[in-house]
mmCIF file with all atom_site columns, C-alpha atoms in Angstrom:
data_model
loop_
_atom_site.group_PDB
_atom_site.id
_atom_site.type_symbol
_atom_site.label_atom_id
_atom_site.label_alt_id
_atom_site.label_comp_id
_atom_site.label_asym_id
_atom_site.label_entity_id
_atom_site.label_seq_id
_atom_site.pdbx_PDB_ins_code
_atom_site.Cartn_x
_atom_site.Cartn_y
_atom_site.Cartn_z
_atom_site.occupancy
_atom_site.B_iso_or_equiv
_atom_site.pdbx_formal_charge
_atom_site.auth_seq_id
_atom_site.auth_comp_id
_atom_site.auth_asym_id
_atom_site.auth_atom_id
_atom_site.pdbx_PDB_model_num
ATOM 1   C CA . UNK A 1 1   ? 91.081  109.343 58.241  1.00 0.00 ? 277 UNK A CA 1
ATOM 2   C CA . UNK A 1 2   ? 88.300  109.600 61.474  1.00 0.00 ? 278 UNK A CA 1
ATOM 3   C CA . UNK A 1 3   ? 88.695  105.448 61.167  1.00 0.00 ? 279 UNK A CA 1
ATOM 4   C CA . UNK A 1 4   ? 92.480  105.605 61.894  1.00 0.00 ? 280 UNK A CA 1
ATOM 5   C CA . UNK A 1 5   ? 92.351  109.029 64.775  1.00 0.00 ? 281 UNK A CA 1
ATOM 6   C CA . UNK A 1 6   ? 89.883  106.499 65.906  1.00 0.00 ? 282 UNK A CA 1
ATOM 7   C CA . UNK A 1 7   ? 92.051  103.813 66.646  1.00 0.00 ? 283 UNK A CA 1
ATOM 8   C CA . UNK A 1 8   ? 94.782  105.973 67.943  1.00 0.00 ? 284 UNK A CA 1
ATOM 9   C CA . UNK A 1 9   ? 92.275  107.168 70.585  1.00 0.00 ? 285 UNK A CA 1
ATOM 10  C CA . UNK A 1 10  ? 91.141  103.985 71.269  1.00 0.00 ? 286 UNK A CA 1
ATOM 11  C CA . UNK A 1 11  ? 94.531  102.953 71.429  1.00 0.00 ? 287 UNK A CA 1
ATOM 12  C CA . UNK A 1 12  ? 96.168  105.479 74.178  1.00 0.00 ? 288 UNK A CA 1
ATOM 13  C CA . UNK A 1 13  ? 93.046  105.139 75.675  1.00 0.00 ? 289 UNK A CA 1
ATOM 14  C CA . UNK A 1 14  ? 93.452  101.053 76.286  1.00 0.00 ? 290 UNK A CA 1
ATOM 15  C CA . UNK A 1 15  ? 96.770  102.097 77.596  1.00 0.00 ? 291 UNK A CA 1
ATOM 16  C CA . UNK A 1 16  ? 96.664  104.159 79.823  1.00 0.00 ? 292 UNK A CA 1
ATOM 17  C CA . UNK A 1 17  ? 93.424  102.244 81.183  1.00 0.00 ? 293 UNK A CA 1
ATOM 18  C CA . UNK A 1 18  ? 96.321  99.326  81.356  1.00 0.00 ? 294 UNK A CA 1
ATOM 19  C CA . UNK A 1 19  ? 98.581  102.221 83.505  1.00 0.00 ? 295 UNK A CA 1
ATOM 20  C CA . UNK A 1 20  ? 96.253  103.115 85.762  1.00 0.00 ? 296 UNK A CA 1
ATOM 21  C CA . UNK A 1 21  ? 95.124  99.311  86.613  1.00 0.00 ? 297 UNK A CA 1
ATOM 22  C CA . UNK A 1 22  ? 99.147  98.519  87.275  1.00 0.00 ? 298 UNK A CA 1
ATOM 23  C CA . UNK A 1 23  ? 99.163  101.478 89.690  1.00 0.00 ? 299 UNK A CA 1
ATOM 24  C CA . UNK A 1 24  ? 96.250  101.039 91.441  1.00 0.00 ? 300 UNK A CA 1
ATOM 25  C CA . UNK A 1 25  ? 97.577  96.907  92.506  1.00 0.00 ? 301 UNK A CA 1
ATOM 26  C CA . UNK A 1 26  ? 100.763 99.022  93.139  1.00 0.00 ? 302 UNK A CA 1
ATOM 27  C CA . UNK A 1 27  ? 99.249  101.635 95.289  1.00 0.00 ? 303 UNK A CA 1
ATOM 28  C CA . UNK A 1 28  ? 95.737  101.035 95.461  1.00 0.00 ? 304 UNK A CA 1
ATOM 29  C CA . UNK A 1 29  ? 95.590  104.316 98.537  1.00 0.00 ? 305 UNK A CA 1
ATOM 30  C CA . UNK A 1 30  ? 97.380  106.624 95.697  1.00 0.00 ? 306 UNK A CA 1
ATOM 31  C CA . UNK A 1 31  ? 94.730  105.515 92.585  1.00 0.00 ? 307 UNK A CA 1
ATOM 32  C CA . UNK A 1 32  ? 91.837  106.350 95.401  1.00 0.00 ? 308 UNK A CA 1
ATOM 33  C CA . UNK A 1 33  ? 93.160  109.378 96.243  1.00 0.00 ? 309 UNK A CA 1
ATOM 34  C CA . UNK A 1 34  ? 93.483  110.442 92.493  1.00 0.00 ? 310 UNK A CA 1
ATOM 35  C CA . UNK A 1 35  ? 89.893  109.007 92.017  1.00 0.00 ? 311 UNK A CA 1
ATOM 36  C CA . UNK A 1 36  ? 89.342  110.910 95.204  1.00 0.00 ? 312 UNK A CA 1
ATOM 37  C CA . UNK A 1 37  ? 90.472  114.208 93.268  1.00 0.00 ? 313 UNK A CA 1
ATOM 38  C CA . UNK A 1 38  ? 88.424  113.551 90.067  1.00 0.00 ? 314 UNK A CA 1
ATOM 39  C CA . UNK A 1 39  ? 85.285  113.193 92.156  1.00 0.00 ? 315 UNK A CA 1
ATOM 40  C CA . UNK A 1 40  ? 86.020  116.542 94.228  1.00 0.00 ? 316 UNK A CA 1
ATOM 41  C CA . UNK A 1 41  ? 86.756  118.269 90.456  1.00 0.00 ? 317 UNK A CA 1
ATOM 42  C CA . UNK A 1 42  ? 83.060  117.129 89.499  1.00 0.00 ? 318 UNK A CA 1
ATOM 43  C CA . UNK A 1 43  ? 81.898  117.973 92.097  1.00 0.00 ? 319 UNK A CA 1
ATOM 44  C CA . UNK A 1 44  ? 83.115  121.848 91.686  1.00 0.00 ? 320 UNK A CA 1
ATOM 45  C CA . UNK A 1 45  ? 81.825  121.596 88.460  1.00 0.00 ? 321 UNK A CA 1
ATOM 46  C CA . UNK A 1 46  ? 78.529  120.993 89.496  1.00 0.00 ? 322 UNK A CA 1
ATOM 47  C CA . UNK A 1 47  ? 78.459  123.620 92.420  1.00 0.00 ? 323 UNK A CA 1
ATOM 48  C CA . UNK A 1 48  ? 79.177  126.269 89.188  1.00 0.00 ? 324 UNK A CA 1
ATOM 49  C CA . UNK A 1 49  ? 77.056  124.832 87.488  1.00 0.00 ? 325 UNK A CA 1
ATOM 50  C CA . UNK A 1 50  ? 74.192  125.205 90.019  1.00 0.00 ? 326 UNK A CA 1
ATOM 51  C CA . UNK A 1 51  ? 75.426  128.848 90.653  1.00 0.00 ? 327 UNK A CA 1
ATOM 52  C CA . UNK A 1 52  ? 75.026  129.793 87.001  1.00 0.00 ? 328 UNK A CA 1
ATOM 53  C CA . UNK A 1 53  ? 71.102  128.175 87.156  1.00 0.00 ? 329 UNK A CA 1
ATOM 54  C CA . UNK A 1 54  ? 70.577  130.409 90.359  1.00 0.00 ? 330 UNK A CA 1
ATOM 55  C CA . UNK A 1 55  ? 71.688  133.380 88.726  1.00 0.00 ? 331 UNK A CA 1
ATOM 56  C CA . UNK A 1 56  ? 69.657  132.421 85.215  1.00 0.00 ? 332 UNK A CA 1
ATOM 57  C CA . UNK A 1 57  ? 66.754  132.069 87.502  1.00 0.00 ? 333 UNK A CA 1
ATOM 58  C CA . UNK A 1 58  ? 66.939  135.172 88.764  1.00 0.00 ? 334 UNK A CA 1
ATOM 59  C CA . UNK A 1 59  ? 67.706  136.977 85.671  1.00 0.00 ? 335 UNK A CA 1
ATOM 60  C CA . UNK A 1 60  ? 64.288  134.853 84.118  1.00 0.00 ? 336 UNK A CA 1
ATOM 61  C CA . UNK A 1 61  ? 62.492  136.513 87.026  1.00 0.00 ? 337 UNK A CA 1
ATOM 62  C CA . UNK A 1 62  ? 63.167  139.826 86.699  1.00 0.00 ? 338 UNK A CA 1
ATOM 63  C CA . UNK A 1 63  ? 62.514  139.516 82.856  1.00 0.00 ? 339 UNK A CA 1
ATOM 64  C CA . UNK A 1 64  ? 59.195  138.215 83.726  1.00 0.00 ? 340 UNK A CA 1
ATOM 65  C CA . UNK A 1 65  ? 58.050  140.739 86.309  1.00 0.00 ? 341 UNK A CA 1
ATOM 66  C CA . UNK A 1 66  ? 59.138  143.303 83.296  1.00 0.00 ? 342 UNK A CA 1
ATOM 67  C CA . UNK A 1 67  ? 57.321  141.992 81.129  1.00 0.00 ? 343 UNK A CA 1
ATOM 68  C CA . UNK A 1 68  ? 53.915  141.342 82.867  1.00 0.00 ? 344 UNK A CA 1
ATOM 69  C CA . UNK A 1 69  ? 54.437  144.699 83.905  1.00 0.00 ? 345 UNK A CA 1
ATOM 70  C CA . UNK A 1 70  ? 54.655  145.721 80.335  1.00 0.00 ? 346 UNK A CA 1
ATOM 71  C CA . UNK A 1 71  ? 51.675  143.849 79.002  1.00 0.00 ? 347 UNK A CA 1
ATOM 72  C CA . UNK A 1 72  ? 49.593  144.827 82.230  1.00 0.00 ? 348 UNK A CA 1
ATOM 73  C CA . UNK A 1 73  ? 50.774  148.687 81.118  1.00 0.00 ? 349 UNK A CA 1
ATOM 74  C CA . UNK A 1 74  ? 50.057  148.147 77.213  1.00 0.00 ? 350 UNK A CA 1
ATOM 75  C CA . UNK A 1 75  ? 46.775  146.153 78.432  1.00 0.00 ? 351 UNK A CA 1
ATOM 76  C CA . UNK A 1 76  ? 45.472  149.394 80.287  1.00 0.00 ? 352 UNK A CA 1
ATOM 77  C CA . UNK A 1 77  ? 46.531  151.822 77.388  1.00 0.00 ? 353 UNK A CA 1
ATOM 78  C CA . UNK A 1 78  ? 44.812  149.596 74.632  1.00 0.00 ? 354 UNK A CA 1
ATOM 79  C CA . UNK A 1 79  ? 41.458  149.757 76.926  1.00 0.00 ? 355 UNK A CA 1
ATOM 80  C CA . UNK A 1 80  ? 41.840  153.390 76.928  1.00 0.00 ? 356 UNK A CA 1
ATOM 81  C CA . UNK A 1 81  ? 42.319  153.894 73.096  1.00 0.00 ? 357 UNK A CA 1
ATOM 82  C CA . UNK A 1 82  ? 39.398  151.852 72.558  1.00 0.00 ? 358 UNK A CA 1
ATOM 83  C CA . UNK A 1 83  ? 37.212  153.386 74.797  1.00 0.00 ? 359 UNK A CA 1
ATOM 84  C CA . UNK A 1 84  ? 38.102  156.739 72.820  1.00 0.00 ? 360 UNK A CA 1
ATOM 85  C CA . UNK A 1 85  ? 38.072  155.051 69.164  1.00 0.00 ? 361 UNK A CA 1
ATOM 86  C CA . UNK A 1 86  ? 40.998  155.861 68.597  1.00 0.00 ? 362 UNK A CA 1
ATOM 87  C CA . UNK A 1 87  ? 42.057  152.720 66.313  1.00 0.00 ? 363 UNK A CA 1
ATOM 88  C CA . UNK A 1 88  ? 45.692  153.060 65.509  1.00 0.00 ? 364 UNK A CA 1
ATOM 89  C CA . UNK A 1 89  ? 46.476  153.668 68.741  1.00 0.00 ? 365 UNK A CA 1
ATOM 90  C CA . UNK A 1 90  ? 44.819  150.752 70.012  1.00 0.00 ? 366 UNK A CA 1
ATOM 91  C CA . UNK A 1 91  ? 46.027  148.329 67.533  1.00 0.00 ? 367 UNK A CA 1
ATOM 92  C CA . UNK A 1 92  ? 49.888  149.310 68.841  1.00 0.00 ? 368 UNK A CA 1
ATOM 93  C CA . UNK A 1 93  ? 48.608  148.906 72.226  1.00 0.00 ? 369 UNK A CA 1
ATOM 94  C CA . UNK A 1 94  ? 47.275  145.474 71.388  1.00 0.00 ? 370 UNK A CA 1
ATOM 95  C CA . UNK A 1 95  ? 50.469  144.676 69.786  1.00 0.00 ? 371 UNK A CA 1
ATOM 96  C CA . UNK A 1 96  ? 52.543  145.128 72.674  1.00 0.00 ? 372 UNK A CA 1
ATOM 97  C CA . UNK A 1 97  ? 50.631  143.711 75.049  1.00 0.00 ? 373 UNK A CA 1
ATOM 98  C CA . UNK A 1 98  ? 50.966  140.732 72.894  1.00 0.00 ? 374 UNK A CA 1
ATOM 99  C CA . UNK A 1 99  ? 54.887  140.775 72.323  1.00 0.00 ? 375 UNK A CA 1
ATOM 100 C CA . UNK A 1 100 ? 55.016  141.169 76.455  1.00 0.00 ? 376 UNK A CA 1
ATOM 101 C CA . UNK A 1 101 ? 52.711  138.512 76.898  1.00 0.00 ? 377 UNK A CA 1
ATOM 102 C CA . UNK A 1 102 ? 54.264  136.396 74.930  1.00 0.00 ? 378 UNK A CA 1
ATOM 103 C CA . UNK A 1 103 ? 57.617  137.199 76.916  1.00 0.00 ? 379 UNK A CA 1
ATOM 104 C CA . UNK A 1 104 ? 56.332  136.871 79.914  1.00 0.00 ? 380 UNK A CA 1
ATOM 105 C CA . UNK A 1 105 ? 55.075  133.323 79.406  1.00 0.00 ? 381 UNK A CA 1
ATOM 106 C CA . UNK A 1 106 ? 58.164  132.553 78.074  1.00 0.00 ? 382 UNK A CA 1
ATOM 107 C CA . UNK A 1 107 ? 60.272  134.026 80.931  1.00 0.00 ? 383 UNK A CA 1
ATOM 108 C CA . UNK A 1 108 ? 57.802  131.916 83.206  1.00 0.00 ? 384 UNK A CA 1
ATOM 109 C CA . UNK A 1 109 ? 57.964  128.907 81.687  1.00 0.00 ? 385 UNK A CA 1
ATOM 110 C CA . UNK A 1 110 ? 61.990  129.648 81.714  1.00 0.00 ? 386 UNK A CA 1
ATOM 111 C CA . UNK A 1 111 ? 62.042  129.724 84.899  1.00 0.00 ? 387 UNK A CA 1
ATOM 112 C CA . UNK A 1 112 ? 59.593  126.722 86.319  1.00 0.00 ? 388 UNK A CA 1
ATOM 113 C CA . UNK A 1 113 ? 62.618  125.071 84.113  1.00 0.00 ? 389 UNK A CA 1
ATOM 114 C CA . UNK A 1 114 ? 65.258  126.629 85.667  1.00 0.00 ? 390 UNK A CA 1
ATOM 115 C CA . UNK A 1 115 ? 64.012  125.847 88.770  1.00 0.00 ? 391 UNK A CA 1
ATOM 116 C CA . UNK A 1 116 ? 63.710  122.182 88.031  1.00 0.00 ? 392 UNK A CA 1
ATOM 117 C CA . UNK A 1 117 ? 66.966  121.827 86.930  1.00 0.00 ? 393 UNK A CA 1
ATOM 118 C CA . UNK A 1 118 ? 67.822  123.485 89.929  1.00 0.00 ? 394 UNK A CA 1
ATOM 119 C CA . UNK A 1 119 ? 66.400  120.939 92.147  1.00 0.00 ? 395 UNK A CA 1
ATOM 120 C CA . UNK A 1 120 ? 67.597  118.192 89.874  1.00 0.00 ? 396 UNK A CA 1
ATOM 121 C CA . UNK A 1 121 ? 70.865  119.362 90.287  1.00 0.00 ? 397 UNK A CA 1
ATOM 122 C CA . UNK A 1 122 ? 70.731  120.301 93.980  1.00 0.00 ? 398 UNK A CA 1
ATOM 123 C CA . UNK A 1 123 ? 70.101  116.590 94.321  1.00 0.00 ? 399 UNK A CA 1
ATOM 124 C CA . UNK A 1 124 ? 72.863  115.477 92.388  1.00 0.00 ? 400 UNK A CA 1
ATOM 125 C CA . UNK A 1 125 ? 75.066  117.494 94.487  1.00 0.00 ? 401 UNK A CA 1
ATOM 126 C CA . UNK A 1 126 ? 73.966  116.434 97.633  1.00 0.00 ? 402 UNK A CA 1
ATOM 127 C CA . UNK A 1 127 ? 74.516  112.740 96.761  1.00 0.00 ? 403 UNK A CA 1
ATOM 128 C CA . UNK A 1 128 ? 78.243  113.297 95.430  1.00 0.00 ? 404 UNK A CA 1
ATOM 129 C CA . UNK A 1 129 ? 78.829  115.371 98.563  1.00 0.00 ? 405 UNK A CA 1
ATOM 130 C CA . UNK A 1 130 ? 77.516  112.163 100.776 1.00 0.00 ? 406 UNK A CA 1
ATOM 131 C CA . UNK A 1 131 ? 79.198  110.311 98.406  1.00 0.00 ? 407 UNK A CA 1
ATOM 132 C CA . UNK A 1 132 ? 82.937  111.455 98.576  1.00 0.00 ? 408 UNK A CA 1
ATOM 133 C CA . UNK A 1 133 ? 82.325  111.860 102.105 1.00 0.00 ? 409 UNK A CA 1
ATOM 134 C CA . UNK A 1 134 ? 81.591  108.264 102.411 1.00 0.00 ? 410 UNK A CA 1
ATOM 135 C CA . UNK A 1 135 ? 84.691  107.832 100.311 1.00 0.00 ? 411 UNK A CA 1
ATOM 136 C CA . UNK A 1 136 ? 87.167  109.695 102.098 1.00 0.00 ? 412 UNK A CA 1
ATOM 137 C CA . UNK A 1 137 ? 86.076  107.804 105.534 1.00 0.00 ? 413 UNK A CA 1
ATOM 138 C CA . UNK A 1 138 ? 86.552  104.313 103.773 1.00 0.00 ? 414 UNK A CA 1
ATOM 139 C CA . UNK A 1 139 ? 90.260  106.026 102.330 1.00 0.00 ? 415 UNK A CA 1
ATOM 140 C CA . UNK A 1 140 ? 91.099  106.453 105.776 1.00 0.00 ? 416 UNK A CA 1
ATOM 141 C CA . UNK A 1 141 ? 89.554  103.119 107.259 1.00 0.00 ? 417 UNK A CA 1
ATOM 142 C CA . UNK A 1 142 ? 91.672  101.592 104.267 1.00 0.00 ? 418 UNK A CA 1
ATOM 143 C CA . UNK A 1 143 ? 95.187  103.536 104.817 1.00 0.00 ? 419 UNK A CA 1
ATOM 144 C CA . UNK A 1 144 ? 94.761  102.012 109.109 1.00 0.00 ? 420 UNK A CA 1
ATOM 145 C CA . UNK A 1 145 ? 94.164  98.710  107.779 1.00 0.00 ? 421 UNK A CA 1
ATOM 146 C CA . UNK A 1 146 ? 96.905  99.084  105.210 1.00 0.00 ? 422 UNK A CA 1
ATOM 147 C CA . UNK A 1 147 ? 99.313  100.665 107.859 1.00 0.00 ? 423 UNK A CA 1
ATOM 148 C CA . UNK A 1 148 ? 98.660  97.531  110.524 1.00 0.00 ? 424 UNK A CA 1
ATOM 149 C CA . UNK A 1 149 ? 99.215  95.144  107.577 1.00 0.00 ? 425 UNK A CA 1
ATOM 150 C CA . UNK A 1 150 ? 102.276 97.217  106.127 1.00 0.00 ? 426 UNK A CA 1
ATOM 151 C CA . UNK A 1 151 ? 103.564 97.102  110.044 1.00 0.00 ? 427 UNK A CA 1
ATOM 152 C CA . UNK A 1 152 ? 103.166 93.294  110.781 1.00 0.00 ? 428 UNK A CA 1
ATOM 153 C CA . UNK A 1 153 ? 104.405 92.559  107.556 1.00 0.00 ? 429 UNK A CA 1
ATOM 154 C CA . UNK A 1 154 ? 107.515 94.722  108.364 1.00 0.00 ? 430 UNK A CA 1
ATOM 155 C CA . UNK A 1 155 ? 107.507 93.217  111.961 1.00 0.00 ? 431 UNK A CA 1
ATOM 156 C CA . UNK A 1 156 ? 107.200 89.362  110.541 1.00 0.00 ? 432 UNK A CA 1
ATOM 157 C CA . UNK A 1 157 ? 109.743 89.863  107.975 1.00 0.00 ? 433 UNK A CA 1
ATOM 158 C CA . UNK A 1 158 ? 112.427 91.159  110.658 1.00 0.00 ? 434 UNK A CA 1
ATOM 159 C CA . UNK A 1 159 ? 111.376 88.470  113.315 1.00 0.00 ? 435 UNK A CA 1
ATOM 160 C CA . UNK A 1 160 ? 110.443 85.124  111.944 1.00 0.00 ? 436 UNK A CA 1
ATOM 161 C CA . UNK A 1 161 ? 112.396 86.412  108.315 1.00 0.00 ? 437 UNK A CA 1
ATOM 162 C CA . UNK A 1 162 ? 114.590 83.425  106.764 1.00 0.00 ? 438 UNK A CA 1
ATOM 163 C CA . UNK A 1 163 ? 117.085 86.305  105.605 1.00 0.00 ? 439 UNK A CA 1
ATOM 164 C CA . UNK A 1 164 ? 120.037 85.644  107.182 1.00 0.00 ? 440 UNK A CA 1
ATOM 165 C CA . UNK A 1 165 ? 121.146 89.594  107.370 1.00 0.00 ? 441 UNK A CA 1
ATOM 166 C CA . UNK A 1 166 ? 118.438 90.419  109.307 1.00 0.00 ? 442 UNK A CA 1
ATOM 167 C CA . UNK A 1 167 ? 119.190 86.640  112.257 1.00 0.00 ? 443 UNK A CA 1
ATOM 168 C CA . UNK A 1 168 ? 122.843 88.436  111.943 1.00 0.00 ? 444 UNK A CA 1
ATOM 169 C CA . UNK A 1 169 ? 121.503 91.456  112.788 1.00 0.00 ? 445 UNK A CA 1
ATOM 170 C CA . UNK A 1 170 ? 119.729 90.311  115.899 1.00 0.00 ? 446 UNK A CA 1
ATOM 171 C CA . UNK A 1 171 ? 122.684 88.064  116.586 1.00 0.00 ? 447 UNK A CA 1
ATOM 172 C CA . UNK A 1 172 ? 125.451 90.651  116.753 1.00 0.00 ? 448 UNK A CA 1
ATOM 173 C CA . UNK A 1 173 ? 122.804 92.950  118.704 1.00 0.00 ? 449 UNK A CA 1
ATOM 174 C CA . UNK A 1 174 ? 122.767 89.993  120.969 1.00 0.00 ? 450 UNK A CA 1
ATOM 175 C CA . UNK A 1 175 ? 126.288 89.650  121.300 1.00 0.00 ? 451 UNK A CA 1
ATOM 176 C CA . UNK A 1 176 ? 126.394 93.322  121.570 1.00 0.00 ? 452 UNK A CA 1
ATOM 177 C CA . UNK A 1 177 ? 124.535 93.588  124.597 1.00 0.00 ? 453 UNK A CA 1
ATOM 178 C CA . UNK A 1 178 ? 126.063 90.261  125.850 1.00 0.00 ? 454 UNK A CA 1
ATOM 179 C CA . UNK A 1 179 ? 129.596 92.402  125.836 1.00 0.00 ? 455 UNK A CA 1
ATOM 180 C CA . UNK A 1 180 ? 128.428 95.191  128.022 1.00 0.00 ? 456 UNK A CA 1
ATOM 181 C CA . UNK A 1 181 ? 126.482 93.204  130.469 1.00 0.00 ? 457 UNK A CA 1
ATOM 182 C CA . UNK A 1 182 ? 129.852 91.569  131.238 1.00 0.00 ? 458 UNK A CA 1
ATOM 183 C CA . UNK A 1 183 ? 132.014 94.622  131.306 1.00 0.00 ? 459 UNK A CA 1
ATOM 184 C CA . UNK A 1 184 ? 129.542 96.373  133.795 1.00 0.00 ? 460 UNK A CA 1
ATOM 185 C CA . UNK A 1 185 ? 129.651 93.691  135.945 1.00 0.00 ? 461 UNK A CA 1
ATOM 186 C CA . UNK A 1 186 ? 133.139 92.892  135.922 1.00 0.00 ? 462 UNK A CA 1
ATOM 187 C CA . UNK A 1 187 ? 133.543 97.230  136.460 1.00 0.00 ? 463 UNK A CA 1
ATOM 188 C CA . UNK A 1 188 ? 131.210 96.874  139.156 1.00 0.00 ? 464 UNK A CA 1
ATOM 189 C CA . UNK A 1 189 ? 132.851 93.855  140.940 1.00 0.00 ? 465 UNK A CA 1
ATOM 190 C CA . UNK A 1 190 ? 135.919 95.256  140.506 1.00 0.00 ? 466 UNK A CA 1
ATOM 191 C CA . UNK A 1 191 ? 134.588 98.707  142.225 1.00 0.00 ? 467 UNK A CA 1
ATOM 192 C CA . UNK A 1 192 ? 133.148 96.866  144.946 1.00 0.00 ? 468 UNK A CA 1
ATOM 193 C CA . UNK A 1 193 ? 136.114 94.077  145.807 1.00 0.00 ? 469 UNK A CA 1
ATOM 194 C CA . UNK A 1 194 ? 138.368 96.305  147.953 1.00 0.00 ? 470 UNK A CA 1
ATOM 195 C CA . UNK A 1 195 ? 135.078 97.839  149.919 1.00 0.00 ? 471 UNK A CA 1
ATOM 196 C CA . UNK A 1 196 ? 134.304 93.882  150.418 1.00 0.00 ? 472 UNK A CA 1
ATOM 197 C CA . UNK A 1 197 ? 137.919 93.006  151.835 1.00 0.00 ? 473 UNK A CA 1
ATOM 198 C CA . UNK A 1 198 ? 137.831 95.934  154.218 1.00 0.00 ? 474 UNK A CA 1
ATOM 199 C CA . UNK A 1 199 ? 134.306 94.957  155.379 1.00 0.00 ? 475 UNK A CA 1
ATOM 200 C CA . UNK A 1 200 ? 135.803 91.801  155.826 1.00 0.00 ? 476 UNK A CA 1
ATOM 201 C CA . UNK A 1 201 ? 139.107 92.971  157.638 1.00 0.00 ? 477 UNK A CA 1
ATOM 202 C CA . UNK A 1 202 ? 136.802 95.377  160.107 1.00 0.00 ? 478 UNK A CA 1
ATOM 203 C CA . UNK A 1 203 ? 134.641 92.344  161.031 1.00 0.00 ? 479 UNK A CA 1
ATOM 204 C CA . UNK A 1 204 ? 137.688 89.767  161.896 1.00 0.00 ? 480 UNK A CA 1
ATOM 205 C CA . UNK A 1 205 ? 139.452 92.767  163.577 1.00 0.00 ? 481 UNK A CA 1
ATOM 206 C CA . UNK A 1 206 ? 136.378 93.018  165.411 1.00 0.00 ? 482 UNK A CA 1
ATOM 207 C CA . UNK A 1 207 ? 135.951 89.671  166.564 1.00 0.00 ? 483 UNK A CA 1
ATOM 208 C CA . UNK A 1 208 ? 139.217 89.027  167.248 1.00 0.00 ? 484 UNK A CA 1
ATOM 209 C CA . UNK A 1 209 ? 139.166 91.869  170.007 1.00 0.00 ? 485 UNK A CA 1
ATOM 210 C CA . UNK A 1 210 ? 135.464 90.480  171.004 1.00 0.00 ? 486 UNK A CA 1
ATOM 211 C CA . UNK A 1 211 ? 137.266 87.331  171.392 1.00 0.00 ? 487 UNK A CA 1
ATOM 212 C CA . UNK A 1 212 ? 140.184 88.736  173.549 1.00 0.00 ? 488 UNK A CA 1
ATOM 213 C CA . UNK A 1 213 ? 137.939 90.544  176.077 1.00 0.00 ? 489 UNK A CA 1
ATOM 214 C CA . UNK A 1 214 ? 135.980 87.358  176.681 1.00 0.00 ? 490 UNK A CA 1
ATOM 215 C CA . UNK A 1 215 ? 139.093 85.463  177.806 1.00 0.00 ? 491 UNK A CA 1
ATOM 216 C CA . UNK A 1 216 ? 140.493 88.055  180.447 1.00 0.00 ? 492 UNK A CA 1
#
């Protein structure tokens, strides 16, 4: 029965493994921001993680400083009950300074761990910090490169494109412009022509005369 769950896992595994490699040569920029989103989830996880150890340590700590205190305490009080023979009291006292120092050592010991781990995993965060950081520069260097490539593609296809929709396109828009250029002109000769003939009328009017006066 754990054979054949197994192979199921294995299975769905394999394919969504498959999934995920189709969408990332789809959208590569989509599978790195979902990578992108894992990372930043393990990351959180070990930010907890290293908030729980701080808190541990400082709940070993106090523990320990109890405890010494203790032993220090039961120590003192077995010295005491010696020093009046007073043997059942003693052996308590003994006892308990034991147990405490027992605890104590433990709690220290806890704690140099604790503390380790700490570092250890003050490390660790520091490099996935530096690490996604890195990654979400090279997501952005990639999505410029990807835009310029996206927009020259776009660019090439329209321009130097052997569809013939888009040469139609540019055709007609040729055309299109080709129409107006001659309607404005033809407007503005037309506006202009009887302004021309009158400056033409005024200046034979006014030679003529120029003309007459010379001769009399």
């Amino acid at each position: 029965m754990d054979n054949i769950f197994t192979r199921i896992k294995n299975s769905i595994s394999a394919d969504m493994h498959q999934l995920l490699d189709r969408k990332e040569e789809k959208n590569p920029i989509a599978a790195l921001n979902n990578y992108l989103r894992q990372s930043e989830q393990e990351k959180e996880k070990v930010k907890k993680l290293l908030q729980r150890h701080y808190k541990l340590k400082d709940e070993f700590t106090q523990e320990f400083i109890v405890a010494e205190e203790q032993a220090t305490k039961r120590k003192r009080q077995a010295d005491i009950a010696k020093m009046a023979n007073e043997e059942e009291l003693y052996n308590y006292a003994m006892k308990e300074f034991e147990e405490y120092a027992q605890r104590a050592k433990r709690m220290k010991l806890a704690r140099e761990n604790t503390t380790e781990q700490i570092e250890q995993l003050e490390t660790k965060y520091k490099e996935m910090s530096h690490k996604l950081k890195d990654m979400h520069l090279r997501r952005m260097e990639l999505m410029g490169r990807e835009n310029v490539a996206r927009t020259n593609e776009e660019i090439n296809r329209v321009l130097h494109g052997n569809g013939e929709n888009a040469y139609n396109r540019f055709q007609e828009l040729e055309d299109f412009i080709d129409r107006i250029e001659q309607k404005v002109n033809k407007a503005y000769y037309a506006s202009t022509f009887d302004q021309k003939i009158a400056d033409l009328e005024r200046d034979i009017d006014f030679q003529a005369q120029k003309n007459n006066e010379n001769t009399m």
